[in-house]
CSV table of C-alpha atoms in Angstrom, one decimal:
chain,number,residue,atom,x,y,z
A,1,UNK,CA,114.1,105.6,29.3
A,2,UNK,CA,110.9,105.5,31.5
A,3,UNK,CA,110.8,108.3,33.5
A,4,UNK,CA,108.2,106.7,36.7
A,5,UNK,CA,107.9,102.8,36.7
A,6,UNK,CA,106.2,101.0,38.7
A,7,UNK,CA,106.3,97.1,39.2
A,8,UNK,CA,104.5,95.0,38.9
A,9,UNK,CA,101.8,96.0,35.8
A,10,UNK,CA,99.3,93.2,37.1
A,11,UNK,CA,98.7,91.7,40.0
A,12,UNK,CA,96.0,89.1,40.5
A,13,UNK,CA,95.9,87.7,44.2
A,14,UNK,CA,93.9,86.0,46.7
A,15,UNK,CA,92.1,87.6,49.7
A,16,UNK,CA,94.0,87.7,52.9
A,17,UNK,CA,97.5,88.4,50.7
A,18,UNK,CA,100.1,90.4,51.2
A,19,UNK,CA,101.7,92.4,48.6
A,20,UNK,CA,104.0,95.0,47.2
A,21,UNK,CA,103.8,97.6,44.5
A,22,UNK,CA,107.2,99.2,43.7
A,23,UNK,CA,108.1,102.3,42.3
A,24,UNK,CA,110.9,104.4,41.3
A,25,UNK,CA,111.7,107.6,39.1
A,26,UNK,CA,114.4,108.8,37.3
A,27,UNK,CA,113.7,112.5,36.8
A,28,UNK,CA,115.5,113.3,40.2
A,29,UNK,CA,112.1,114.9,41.8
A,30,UNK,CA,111.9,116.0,45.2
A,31,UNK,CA,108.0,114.5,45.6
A,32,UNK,CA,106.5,111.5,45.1
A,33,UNK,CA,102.7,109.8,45.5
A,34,UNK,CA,100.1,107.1,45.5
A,35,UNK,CA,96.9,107.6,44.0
A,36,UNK,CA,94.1,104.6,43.8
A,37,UNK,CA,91.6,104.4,40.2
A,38,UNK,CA,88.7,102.7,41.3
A,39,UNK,CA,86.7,100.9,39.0
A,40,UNK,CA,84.7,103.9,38.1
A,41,UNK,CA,88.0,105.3,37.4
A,42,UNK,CA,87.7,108.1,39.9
A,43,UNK,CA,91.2,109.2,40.9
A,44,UNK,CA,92.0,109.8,44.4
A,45,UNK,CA,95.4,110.5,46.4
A,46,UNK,CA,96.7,107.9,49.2
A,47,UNK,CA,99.8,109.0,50.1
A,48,UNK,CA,102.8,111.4,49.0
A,49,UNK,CA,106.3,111.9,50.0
A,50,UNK,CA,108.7,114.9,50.1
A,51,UNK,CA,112.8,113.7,50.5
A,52,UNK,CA,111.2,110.8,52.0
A,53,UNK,CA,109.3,112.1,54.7
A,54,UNK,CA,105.5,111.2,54.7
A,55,UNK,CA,103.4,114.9,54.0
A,56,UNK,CA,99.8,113.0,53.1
A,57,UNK,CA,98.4,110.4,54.1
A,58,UNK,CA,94.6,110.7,53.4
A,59,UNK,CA,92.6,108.5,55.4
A,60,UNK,CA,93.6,105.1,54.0
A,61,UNK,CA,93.3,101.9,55.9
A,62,UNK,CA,96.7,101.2,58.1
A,63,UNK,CA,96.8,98.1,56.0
A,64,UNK,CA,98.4,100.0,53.1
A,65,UNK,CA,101.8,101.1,54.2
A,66,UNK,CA,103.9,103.2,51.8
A,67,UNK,CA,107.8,103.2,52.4
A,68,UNK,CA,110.2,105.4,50.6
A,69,UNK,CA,114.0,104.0,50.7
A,70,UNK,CA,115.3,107.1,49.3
A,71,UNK,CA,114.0,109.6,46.9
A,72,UNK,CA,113.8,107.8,44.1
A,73,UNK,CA,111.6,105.3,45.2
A,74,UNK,CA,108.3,105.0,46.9
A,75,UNK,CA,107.1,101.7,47.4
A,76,UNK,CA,103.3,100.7,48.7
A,77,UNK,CA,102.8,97.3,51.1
A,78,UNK,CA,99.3,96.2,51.1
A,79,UNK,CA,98.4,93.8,54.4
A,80,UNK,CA,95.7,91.4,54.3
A,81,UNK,CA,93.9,92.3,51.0
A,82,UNK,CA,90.6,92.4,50.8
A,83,UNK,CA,88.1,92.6,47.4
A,84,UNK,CA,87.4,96.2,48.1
A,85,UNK,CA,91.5,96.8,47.7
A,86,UNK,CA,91.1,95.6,43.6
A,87,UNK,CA,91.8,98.5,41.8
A,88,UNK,CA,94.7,100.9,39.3
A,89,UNK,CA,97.1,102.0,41.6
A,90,UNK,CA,99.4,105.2,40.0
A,91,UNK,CA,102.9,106.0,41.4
A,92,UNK,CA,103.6,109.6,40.5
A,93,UNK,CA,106.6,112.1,40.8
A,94,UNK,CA,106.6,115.8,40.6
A,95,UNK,CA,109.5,118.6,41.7
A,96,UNK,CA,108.2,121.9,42.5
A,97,UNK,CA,104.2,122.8,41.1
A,98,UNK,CA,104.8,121.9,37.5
A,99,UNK,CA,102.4,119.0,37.2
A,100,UNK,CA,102.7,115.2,38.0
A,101,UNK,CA,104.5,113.2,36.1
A,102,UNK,CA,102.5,109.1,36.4
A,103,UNK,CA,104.0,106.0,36.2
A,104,UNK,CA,102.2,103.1,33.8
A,105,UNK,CA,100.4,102.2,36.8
A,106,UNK,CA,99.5,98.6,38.2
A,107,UNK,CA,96.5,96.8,38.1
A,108,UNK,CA,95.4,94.7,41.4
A,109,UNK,CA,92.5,92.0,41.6
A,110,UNK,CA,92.0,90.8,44.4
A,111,UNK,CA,90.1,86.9,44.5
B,1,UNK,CA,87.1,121.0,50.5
B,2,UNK,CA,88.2,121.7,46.6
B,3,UNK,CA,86.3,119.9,44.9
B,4,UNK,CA,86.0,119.5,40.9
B,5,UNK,CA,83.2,118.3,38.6
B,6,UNK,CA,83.2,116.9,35.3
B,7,UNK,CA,80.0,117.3,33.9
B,8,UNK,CA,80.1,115.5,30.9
B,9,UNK,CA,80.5,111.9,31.1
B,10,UNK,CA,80.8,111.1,27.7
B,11,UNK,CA,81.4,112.8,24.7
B,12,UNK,CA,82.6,112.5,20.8
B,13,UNK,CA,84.0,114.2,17.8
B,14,UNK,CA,84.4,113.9,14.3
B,15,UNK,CA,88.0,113.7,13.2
B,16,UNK,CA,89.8,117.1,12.5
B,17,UNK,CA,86.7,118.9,14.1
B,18,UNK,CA,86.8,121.1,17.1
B,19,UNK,CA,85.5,119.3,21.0
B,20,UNK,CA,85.2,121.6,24.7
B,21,UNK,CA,85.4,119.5,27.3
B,22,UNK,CA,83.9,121.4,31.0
B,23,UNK,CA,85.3,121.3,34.1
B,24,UNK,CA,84.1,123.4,37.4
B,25,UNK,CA,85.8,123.7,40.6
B,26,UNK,CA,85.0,124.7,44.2
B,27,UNK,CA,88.0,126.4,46.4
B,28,UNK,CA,88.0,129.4,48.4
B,29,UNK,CA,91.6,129.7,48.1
B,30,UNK,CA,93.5,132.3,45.3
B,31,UNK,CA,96.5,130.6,44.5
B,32,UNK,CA,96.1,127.2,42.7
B,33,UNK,CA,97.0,125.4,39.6
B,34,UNK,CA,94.6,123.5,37.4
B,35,UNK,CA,95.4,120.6,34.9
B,36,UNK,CA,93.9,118.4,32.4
B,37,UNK,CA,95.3,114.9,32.2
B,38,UNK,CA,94.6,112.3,29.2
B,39,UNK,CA,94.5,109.0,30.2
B,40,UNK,CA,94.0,106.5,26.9
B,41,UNK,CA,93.6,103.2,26.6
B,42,UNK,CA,96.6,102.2,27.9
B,43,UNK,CA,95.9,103.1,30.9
B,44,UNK,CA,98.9,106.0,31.1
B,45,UNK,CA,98.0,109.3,32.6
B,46,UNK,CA,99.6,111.7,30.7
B,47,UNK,CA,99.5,115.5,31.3
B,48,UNK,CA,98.1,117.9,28.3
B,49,UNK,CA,98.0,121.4,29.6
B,50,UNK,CA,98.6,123.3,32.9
B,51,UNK,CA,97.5,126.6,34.3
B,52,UNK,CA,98.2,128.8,37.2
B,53,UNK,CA,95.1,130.9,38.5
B,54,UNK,CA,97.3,133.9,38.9
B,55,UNK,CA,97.9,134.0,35.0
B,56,UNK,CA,95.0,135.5,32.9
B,57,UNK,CA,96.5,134.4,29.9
B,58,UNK,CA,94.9,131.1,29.3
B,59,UNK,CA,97.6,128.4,28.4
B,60,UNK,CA,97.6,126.5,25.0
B,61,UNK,CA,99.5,123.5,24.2
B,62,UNK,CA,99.7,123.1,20.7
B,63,UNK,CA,96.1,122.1,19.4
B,64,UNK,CA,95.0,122.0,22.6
B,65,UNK,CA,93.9,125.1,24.9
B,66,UNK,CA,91.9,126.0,27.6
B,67,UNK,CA,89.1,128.8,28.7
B,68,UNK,CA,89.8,129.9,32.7
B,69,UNK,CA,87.8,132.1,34.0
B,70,UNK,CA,88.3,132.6,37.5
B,71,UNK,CA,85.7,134.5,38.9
B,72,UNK,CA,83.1,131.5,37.5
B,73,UNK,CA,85.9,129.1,38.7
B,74,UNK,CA,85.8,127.2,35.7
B,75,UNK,CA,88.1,125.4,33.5
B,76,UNK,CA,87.3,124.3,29.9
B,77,UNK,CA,89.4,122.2,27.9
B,78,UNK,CA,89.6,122.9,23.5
B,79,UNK,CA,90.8,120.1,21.2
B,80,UNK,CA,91.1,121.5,18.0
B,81,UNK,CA,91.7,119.6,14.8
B,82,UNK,CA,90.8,116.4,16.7
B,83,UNK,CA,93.0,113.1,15.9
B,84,UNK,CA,92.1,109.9,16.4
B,85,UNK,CA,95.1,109.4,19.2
B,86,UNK,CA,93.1,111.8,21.1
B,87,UNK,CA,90.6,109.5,22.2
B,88,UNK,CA,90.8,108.9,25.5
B,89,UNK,CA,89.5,109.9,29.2
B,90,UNK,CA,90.1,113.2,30.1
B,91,UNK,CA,90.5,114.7,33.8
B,92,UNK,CA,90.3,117.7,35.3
B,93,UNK,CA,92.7,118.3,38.3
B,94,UNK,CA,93.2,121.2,40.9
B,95,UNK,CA,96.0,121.3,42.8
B,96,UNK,CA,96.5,124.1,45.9
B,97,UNK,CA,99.4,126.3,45.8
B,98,UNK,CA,98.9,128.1,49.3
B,99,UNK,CA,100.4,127.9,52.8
B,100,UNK,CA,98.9,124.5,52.7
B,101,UNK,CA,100.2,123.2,49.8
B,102,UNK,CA,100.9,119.4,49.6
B,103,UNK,CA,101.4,118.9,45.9
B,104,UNK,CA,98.1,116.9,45.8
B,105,UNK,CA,96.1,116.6,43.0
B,106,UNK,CA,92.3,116.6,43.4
B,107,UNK,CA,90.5,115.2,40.3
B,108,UNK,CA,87.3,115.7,38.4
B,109,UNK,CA,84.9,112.7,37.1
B,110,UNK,CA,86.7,112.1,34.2
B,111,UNK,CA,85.2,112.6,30.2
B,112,UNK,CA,85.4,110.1,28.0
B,113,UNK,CA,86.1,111.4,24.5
B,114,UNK,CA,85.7,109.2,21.2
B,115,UNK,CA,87.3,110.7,18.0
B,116,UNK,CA,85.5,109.4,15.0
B,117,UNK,CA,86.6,109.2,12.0
């Protein structure tokens, strides 16, 4: 059983696009995030969000909008892609401070 | 800002031998947790070790363990008995656990470590 899974693996897309990454965990935590792997494969955080309430949001465009149904699921909705946006993008979960727990993560190219 | 560095881009091991991997961090506060995450091939990120700074026992994860010291705020990662499955990319990750605690994880350059046989 995975524990974070995220959909879909690749995504290959032309500029101007609109997509969706989905996401969703089955380890029942409280927390869950977006982080970006550019293609230097630095690692940096996007969003996270506690019961569903937004608690970072760290200064990404307004064309990425993350939505969280329920707790279970955070999903990220990319407007008007642009080649700058191709990247890994890692859904995580974590309850509490014992570590993240990362989904397979997705890979975006954007034409 | 905490910030964390990764000093060595690159480094490699012969099999069943012993590797340190650095990490440094900046952060003024006194209440965090530190990580090291392996991320292989496939692209997972998998977590390998965790520490909280208010522990001076440093935490070891069967072959692998780490070095904290906290007053030189830094945060070495020991293979030992390397294995091939251990090549990967290894990061470095600080995470606050103070009033302002989001959860989030700040992450170092990244190492890339080749086991050789």
């Amino acid at each position: 059983d995975t524990a974070v899974s995220q959909t879909p693996k690749y995504l290959v897309t032309q500029m101007g696009n609109d997509k969706s990454i989905k996401c969703e965990q089955n380890l029942g935590h409280d927390t869950m995030y977006w982080y970006k792997q550019d293609s230097k494969k630095f690692l940096k955080i996007m969003f996270s969000y506690n019961n569903k309430e937004l608690i970072i949001n760290e200064t990404v465009p307004n064309r990425f909008s993350p939505k969280s149904p329920d707790k279970a699921h955070l999903n990220l909705h990319i407007n008007s892609l642009e080649l700058g946006d191709s990247a890994v993008y890692f859904c995580a979960s974590s309850q509490g401070l014992q570590g993240q727990f990362f989904g397979p993560g997705t890979r975006l190219t954007v034409l | 800002a905490q910030t964390v560095t990764q000093s060595q881009p690159e480094m490699s091991v012969q099999e069943a031998e012993t590797v340190t991997l650095s990490c440094t961090y900046d952060t003024s506060e006194n209440n965090y947790y530190l990580f090291w995450y392996k991320q292989p091939p496939s692209r997972q990120m998998i977590l390998v070790i965790r520490q909280e700074a208010y522990k001076q026992q440093n935490a070891t994860e069967n072959r692998f363990s780490v070095n904290f010291q906290k007053a030189a705020k830094s945060f070495s990662l020991k293979i030992s008995d390397s294995q091939l499955g251990d090549t990967a990319m290894y990061f470095c990750a600080f995470m606050n656990h103070g009033s302002s605690n989001t959860g989030k994880l700040i992450f170092g350059q990244g190492t890339t470590l080749q086991v050789k046989p």
